[in-house]
Short mmCIF file of C-alpha atoms and ligand atoms in Angstrom, two decimals:
data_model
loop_
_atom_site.label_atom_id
_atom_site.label_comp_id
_atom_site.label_asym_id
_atom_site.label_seq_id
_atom_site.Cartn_x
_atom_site.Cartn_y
_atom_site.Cartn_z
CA UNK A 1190 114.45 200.17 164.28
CA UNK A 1191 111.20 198.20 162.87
CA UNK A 1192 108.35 198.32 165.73
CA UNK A 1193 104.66 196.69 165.23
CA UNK A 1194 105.56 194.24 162.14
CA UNK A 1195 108.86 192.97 162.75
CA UNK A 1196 109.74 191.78 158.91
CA UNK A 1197 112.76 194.15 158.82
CA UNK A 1198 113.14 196.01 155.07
CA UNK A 1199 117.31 196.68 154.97
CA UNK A 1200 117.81 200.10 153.46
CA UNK A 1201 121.38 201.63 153.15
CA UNK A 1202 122.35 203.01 156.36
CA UNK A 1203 119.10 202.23 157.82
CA UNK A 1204 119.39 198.87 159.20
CA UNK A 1205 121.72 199.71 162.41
CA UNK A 1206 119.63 198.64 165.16
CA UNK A 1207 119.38 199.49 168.79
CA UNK A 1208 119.82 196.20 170.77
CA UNK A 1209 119.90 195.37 174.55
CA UNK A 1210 121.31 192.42 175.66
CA UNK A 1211 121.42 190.60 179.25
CA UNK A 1212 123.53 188.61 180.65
CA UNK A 1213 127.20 188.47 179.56
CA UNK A 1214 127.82 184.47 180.12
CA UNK A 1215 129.22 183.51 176.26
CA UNK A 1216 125.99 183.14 175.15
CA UNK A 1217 125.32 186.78 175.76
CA UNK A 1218 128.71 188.20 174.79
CA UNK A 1219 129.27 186.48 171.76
CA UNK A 1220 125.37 187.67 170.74
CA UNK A 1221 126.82 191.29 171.62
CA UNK A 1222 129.88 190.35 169.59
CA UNK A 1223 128.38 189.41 166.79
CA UNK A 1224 125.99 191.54 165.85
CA UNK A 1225 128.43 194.74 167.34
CA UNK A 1226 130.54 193.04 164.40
CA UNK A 1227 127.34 193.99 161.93
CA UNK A 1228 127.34 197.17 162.83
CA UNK A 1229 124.40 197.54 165.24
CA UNK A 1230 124.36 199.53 168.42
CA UNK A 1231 124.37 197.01 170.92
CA UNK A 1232 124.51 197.33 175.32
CA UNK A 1233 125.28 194.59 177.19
CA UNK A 1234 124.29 194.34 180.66
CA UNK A 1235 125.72 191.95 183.19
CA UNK A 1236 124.86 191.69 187.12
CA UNK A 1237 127.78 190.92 188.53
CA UNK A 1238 131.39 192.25 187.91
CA UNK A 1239 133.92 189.94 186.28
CA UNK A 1240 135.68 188.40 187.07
CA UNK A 1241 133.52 186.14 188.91
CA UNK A 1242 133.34 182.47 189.76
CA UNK A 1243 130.48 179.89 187.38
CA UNK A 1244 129.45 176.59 188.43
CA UNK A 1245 130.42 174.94 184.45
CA UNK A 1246 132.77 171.82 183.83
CA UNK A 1247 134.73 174.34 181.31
CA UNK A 1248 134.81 171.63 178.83
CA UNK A 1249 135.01 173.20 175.19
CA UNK A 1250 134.34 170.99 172.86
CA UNK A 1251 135.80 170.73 169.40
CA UNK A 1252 131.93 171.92 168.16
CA UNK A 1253 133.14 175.25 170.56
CA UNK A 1254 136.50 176.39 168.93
CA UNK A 1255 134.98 176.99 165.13
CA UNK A 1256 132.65 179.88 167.31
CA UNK A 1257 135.82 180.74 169.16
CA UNK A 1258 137.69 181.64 166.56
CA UNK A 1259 135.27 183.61 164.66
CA UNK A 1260 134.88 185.54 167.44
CA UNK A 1261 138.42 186.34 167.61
CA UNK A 1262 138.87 184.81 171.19
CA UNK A 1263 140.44 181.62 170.49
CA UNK A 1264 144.00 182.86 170.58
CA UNK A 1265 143.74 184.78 173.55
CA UNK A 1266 141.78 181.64 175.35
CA UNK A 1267 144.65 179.38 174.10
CA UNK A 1268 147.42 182.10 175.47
CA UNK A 1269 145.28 182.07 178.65
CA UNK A 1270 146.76 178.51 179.25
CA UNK A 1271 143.51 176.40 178.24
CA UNK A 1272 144.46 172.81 178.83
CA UNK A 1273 144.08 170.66 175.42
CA UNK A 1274 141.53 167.68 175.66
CA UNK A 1275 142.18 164.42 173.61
CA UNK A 1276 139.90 161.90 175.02
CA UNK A 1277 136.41 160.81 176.35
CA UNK A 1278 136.13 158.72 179.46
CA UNK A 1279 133.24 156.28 180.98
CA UNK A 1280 133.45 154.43 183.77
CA UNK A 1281 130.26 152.51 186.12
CA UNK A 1282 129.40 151.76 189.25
CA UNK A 1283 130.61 147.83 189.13
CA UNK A 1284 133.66 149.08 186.88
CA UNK A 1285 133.35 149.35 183.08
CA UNK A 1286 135.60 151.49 181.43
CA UNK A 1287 135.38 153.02 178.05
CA UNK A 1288 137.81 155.58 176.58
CA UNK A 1289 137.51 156.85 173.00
CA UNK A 1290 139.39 160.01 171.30
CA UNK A 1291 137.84 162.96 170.29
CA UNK A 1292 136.89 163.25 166.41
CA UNK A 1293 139.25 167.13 167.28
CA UNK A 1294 140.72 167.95 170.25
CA UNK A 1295 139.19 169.99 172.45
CA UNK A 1296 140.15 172.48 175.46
CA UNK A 1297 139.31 173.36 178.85
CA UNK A 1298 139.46 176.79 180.80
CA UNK A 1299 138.36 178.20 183.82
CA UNK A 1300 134.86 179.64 183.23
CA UNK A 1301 135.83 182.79 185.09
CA UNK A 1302 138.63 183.66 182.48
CA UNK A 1303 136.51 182.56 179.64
CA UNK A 1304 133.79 184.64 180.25
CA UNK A 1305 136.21 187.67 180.91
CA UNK A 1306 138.05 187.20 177.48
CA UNK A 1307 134.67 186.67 175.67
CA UNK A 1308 133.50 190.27 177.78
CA UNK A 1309 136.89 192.05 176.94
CA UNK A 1310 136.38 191.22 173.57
CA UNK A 1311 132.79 192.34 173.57
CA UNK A 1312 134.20 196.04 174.31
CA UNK A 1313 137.14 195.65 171.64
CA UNK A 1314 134.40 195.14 169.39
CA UNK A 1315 132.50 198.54 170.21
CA UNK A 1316 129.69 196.98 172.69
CA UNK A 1317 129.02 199.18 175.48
CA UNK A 1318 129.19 197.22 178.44
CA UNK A 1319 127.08 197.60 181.75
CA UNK A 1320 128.73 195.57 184.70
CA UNK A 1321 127.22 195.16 187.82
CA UNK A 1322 123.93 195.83 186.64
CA UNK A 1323 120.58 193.88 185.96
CA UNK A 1324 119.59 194.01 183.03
CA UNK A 1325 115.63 193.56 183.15
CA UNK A 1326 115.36 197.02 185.26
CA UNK A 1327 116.83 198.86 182.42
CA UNK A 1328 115.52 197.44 179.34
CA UNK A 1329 112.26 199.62 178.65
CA UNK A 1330 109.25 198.09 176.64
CA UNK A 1331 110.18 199.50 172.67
CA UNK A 1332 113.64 197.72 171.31
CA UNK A 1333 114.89 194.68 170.27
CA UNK A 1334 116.34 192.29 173.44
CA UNK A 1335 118.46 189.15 173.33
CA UNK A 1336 117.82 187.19 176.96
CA UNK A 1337 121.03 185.27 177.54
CA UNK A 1338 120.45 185.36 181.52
CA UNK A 1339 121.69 181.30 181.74
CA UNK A 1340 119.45 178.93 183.70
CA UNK A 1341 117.65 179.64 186.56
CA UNK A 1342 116.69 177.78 189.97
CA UNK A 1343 113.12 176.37 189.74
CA UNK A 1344 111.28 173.13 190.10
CA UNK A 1345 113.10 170.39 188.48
CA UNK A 1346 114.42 167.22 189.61
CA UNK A 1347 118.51 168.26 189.37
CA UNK A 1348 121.83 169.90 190.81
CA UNK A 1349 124.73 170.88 189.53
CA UNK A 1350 127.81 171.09 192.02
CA UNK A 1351 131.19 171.85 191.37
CA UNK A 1352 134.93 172.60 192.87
CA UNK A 1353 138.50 172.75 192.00
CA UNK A 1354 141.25 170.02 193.03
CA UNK A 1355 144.79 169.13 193.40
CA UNK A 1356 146.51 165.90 193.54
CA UNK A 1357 143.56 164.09 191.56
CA UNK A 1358 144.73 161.02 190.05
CA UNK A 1359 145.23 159.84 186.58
CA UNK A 1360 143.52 162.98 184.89
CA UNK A 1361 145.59 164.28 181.88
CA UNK A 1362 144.06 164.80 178.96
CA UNK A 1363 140.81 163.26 178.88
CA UNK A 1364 137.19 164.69 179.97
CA UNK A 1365 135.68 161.70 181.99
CA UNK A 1366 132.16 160.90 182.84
CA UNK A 1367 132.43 158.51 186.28
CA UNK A 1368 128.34 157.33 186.52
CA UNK A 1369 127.36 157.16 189.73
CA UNK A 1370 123.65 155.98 190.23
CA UNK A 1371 121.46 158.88 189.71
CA UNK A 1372 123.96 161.10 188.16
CA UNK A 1373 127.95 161.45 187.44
CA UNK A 1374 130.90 163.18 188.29
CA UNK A 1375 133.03 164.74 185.68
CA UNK A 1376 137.03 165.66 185.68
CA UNK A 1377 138.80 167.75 183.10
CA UNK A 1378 142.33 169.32 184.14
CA UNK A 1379 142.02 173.38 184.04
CA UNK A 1380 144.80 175.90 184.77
CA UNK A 1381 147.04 172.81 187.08
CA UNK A 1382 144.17 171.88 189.09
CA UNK A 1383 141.36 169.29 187.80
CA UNK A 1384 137.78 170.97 187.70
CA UNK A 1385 135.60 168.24 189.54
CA UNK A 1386 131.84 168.99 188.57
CA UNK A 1387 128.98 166.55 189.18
CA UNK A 1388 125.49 166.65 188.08
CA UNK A 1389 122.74 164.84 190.82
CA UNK A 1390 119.32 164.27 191.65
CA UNK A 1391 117.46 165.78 194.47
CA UNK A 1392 117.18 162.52 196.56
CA UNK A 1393 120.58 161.05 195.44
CA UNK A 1394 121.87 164.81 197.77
CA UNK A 1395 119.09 164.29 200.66
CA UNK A 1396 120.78 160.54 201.30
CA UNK A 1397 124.25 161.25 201.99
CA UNK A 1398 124.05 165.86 202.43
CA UNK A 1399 124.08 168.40 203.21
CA UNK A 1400 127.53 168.14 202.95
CA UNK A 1401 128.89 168.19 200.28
CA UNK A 1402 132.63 167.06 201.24
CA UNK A 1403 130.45 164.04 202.40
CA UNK A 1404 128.50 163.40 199.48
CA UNK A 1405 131.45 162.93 197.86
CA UNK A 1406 133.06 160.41 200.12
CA UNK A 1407 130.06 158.50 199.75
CA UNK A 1408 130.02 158.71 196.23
CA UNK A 1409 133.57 157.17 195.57
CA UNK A 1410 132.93 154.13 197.25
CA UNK A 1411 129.86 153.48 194.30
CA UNK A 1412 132.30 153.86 191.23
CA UNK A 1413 135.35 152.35 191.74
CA UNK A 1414 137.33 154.44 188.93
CA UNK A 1415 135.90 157.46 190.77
CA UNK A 1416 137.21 156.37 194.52
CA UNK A 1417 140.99 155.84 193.19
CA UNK A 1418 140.98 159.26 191.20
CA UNK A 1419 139.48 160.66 194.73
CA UNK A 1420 142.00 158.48 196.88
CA UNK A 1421 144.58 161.36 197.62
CA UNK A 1422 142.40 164.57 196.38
CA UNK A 1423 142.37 168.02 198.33
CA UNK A 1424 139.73 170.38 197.74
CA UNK A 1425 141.43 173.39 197.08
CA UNK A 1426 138.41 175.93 196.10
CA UNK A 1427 134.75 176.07 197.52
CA UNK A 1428 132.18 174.55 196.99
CA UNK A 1429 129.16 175.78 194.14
CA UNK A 1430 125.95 174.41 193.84
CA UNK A 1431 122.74 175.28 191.43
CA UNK A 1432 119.71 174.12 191.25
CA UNK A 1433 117.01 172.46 191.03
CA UNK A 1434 117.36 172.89 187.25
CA UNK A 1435 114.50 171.98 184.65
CA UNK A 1436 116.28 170.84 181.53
CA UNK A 1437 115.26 171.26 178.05
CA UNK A 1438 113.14 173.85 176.32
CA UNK A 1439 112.85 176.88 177.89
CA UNK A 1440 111.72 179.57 175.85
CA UNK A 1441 112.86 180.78 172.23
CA UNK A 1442 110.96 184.24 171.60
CA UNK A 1443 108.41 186.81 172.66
CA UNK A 1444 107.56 190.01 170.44
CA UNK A 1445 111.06 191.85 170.17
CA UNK A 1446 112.73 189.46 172.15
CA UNK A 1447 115.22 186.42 171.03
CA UNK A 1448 116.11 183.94 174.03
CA UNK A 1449 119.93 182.77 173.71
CA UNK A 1450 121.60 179.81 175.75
CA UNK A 1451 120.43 178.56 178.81
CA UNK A 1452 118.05 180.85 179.22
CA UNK A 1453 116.66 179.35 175.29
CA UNK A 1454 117.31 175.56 176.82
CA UNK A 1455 119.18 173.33 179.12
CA UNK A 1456 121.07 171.14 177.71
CA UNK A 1457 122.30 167.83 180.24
CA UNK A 1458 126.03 168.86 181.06
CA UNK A 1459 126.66 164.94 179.96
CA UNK A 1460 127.02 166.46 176.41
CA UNK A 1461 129.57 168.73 177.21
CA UNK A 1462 127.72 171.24 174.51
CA UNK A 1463 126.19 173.79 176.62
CA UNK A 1464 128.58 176.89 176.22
CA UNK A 1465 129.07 175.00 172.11
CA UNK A 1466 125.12 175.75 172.28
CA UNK A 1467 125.21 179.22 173.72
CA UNK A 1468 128.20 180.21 171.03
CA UNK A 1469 126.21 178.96 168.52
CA UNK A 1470 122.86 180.55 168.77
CA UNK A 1471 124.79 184.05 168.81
CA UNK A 1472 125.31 182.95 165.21
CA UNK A 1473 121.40 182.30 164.54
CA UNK A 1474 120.62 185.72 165.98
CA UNK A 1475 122.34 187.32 163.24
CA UNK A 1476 121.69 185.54 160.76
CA UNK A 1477 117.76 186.14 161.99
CA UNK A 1478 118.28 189.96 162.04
CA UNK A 1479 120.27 189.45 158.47
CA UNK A 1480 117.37 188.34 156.75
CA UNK A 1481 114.28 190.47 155.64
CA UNK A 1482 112.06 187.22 154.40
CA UNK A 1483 110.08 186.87 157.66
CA UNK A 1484 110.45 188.20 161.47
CA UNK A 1485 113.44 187.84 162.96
CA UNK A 1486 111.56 185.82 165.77
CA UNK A 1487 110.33 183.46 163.05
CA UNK A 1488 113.74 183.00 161.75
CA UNK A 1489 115.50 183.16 164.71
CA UNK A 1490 113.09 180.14 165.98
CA UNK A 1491 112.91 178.23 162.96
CA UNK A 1492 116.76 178.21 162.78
CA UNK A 1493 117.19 177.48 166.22
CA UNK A 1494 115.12 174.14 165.93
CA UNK A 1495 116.64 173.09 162.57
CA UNK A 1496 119.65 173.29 164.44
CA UNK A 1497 119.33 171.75 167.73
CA UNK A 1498 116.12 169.32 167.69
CA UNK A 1499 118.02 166.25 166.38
CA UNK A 1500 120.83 166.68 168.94
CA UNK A 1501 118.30 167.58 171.91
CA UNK A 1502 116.05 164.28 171.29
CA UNK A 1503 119.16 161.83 171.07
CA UNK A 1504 120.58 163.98 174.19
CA UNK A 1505 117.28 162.97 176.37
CA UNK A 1506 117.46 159.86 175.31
CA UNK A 1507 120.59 159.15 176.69
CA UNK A 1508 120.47 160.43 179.61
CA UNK A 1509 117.12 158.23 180.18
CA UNK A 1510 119.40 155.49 179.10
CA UNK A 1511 121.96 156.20 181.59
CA UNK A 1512 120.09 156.90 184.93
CA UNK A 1513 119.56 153.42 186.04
CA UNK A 1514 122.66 151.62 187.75
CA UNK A 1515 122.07 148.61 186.27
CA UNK A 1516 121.99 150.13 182.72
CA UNK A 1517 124.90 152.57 183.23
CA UNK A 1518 126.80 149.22 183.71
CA UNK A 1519 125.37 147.71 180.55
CA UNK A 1520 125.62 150.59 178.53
CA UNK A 1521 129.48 151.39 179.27
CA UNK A 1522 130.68 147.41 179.15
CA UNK A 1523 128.97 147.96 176.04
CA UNK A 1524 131.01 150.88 175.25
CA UNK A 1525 133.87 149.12 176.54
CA UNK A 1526 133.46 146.45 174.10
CA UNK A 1527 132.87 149.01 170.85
CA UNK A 1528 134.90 152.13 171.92
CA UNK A 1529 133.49 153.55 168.14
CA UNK A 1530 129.82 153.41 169.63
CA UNK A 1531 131.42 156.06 172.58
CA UNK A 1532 132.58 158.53 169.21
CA UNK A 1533 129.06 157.73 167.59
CA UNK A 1534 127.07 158.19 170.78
CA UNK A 1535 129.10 161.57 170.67
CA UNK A 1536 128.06 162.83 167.17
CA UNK A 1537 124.66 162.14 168.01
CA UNK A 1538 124.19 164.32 170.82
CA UNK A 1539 125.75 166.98 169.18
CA UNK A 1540 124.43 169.40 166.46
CA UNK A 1541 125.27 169.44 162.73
CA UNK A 1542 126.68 172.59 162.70
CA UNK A 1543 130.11 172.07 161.78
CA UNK A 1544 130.36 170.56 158.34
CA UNK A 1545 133.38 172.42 158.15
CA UNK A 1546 135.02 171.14 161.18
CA UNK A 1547 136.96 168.37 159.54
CA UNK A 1548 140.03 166.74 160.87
CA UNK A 1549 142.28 168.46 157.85
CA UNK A 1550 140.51 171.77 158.44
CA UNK A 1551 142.84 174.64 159.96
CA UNK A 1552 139.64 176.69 160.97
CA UNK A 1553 139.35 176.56 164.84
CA UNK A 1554 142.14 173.58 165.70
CA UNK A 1555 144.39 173.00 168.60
C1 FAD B 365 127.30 170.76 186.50
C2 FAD B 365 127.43 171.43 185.16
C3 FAD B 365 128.56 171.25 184.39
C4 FAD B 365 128.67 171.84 183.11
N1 FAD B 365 129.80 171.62 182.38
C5 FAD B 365 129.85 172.07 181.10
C6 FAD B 365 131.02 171.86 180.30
O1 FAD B 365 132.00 171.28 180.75
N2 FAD B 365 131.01 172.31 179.00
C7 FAD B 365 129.93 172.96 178.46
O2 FAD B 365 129.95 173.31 177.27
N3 FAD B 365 128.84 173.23 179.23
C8 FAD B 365 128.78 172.81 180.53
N4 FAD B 365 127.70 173.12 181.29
C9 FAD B 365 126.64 173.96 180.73
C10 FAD B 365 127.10 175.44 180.68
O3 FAD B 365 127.53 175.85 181.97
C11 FAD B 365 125.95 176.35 180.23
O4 FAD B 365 125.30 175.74 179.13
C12 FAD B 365 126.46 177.73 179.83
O5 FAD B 365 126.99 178.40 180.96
C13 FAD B 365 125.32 178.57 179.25
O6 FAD B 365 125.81 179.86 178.93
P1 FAD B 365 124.84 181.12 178.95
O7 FAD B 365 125.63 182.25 178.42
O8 FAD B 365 123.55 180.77 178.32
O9 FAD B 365 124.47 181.35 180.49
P2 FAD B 365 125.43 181.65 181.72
O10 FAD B 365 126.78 181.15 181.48
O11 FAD B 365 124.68 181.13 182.91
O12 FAD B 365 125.51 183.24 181.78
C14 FAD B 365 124.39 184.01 182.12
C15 FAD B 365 124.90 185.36 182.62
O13 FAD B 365 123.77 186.23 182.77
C16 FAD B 365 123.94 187.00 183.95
N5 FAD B 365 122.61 187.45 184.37
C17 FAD B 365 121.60 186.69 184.88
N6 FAD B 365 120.53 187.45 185.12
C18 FAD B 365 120.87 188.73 184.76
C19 FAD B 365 120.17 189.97 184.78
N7 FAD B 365 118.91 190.07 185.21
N8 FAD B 365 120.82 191.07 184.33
C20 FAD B 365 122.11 191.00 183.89
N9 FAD B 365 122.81 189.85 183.87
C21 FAD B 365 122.20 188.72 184.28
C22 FAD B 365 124.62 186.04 184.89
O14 FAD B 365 125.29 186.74 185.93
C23 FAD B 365 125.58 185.30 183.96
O15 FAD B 365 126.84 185.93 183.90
C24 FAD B 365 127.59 172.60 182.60
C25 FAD B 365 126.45 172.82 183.39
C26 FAD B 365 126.37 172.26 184.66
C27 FAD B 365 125.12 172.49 185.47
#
């Protein structure tokens, strides 16, 4: 293992590291996949046991299923019973609607079986798992450490909440985006039920909470499209909540340590691209530890920007753009008008990882 300078000279049988990771959400698992797969030595610690319930829409999005399948999980996710995803929804507050397809379909699943498959698959591949344990009180100063710990509560302005139903209305195949002012509430059908998952602001809670049963009663009557999916809807799980989350940014790298998915940056759950994101960077981290031209931090940073930065600034953008009632409405009759803008809008916020992701590809479809 190189200490001190970190630019890493690859000698025959001397390159098999010693690395700890934390946090075995798919950012951290596929990290502990991937570079078990290239023959380090690599520990994975997790906190809780699996498996275990995660505040996440489940959407995966086409940009998802390349990562999926290289990490050999694809298969067993689509065995698993992920529900396939053809279309994108908007609706607003006084009633626009705008539905586009998906440039490739995409799926949804449960986040509790995804993150088992990606874990069981973690110790197929020769990682030595560590459940029920945190990670930071075993990690000792010397070694190299990925951080893939997901986002944590602090001071920022939103909430995530989330819970399964039955008998929702008119959700088949499509992930849909209902705006309500200050935020939205999302639907995607997983496992028979439809995952319900709604992204708020502080204030837009303190009006109508603590509640949450409440909040959303008051929410359907300010979207139309999201009252009649709501109009015969049972709650059939509890109730998760996180936050306040900061998003963007967080932090990339400290000496001997690579920061991987949330816990490297938020990404708005409008995109849909957050667990895309954490699959992803598992990628960059081995590729950084690959090369022997500068630190792996260096790399791993540099990488990670050329990667995301686009995607991240169009990404804040639009959510800017879409936080005002008045210019949700706009923006979707808009949308409504051009459904192709809804399929640009899409490519925009996402990053261009997947040249090879083309409709006639084979490599990660449906
Ligand atoms: C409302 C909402 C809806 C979303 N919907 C979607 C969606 O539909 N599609 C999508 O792609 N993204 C969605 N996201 C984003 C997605 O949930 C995250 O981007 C994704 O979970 C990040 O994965 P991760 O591996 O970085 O972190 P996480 O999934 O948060 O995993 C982190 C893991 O680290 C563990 N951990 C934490 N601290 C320690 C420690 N000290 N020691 C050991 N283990 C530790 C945790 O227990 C956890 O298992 C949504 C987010 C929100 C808020």
């Amino acid at each position: 293992m190189s200490q001190g300078s970190n630019i890493r000279v690859l000698l025959p049988g001397w390159d098999v590291l010693d690395i700890t990771v934390i946090g075995a959400g798919p950012a951290g698992s596929a990290a502990a996949i991937r570079l078990a797969q290239s023959g380090h030595r690599v520990r994975l610690y997790e906190k809780s046991r699996f498996p275990r319930p995660k505040l996440c829409g489940g959407f995966l999005s086409p940009e998802c299923l390349l990562d999926l399948d290289e990490l050999g999980v694809l298969d067993p996710i689509k065995a698993a019973g992920a529900s396939v995803v053809r279309r994108t929804v908007v609706s607003s507050p006084w009633g626009a609607y705008a539905e586009a397809p998906l440039p490739m379909p995409g799926l949804s699943l449960s986040r509790d079986v995804l993150d088992t498959l990606l874990l069981q698959r973690a110790r197929e591949t020769g990682v030595d798992v560590q459940e029920g344990t945190d990670g930071f009180n075993q990690v000792s100063n010397g070694g190299w450490t990925v951080v893939a710990t997901g986002r944590k509560a602090e001071t920022g302005r939103y909430f995530g909440v989330q819970a399964f139903f039955d008998h929702v209305e008119g959700i088949t195949d499509q992930v849909e985006l209902d705006l309500i002012p200050g935020g939205y509430v999302g639907f995607v059908t997983q496992g028979g039920r439809v995952n319900l998952c709604a992204l708020t602001t502080q204030e837009n809670l303190r009006d109508t909470g603590p509640a949450l049963d409440a909040v959303l009663a008051a929410w359907a009557l300010k979207n139309p499209l999201l009252g009649k999916r709501l109009r015969n809807a049972r709650r059939a799980s509890a109730w998760q909540a996180v936050g306040p989350v900061r998003m963007g940014l967080q932090r990339l790298t400290e000496p001997q340590r690579l920061f991987a998915g949330d816990a490297a940056c938020i990404v708005d759950p409008l995109m849909g691209e957050g667990i895309a994101m954490g699959l992803r960077t598992s990628a960059l981290i081995e590729q950084a530890f690959q090369q022997t031209r500068c630190p792996v931090e260096e790399a791993y940073a540099h990488a990670w920007h050329e990667q995301f930065d686009t995607a991240l600034r169009a990404g804040a953008w639009l959510r800017k753009l879409f936080q005002p009632a008045l210019i949700q409405d706009v923006c979707v009759a808009a949308l409504q008008a051009f459904p192709t803008l809804l399929t640009w809008l899409a490519e925009q916020t996402r990053p261009p990882i997947y040249e090879n992701l083309q409709p006639n590809s084979n490599r990660g479809a449906v």
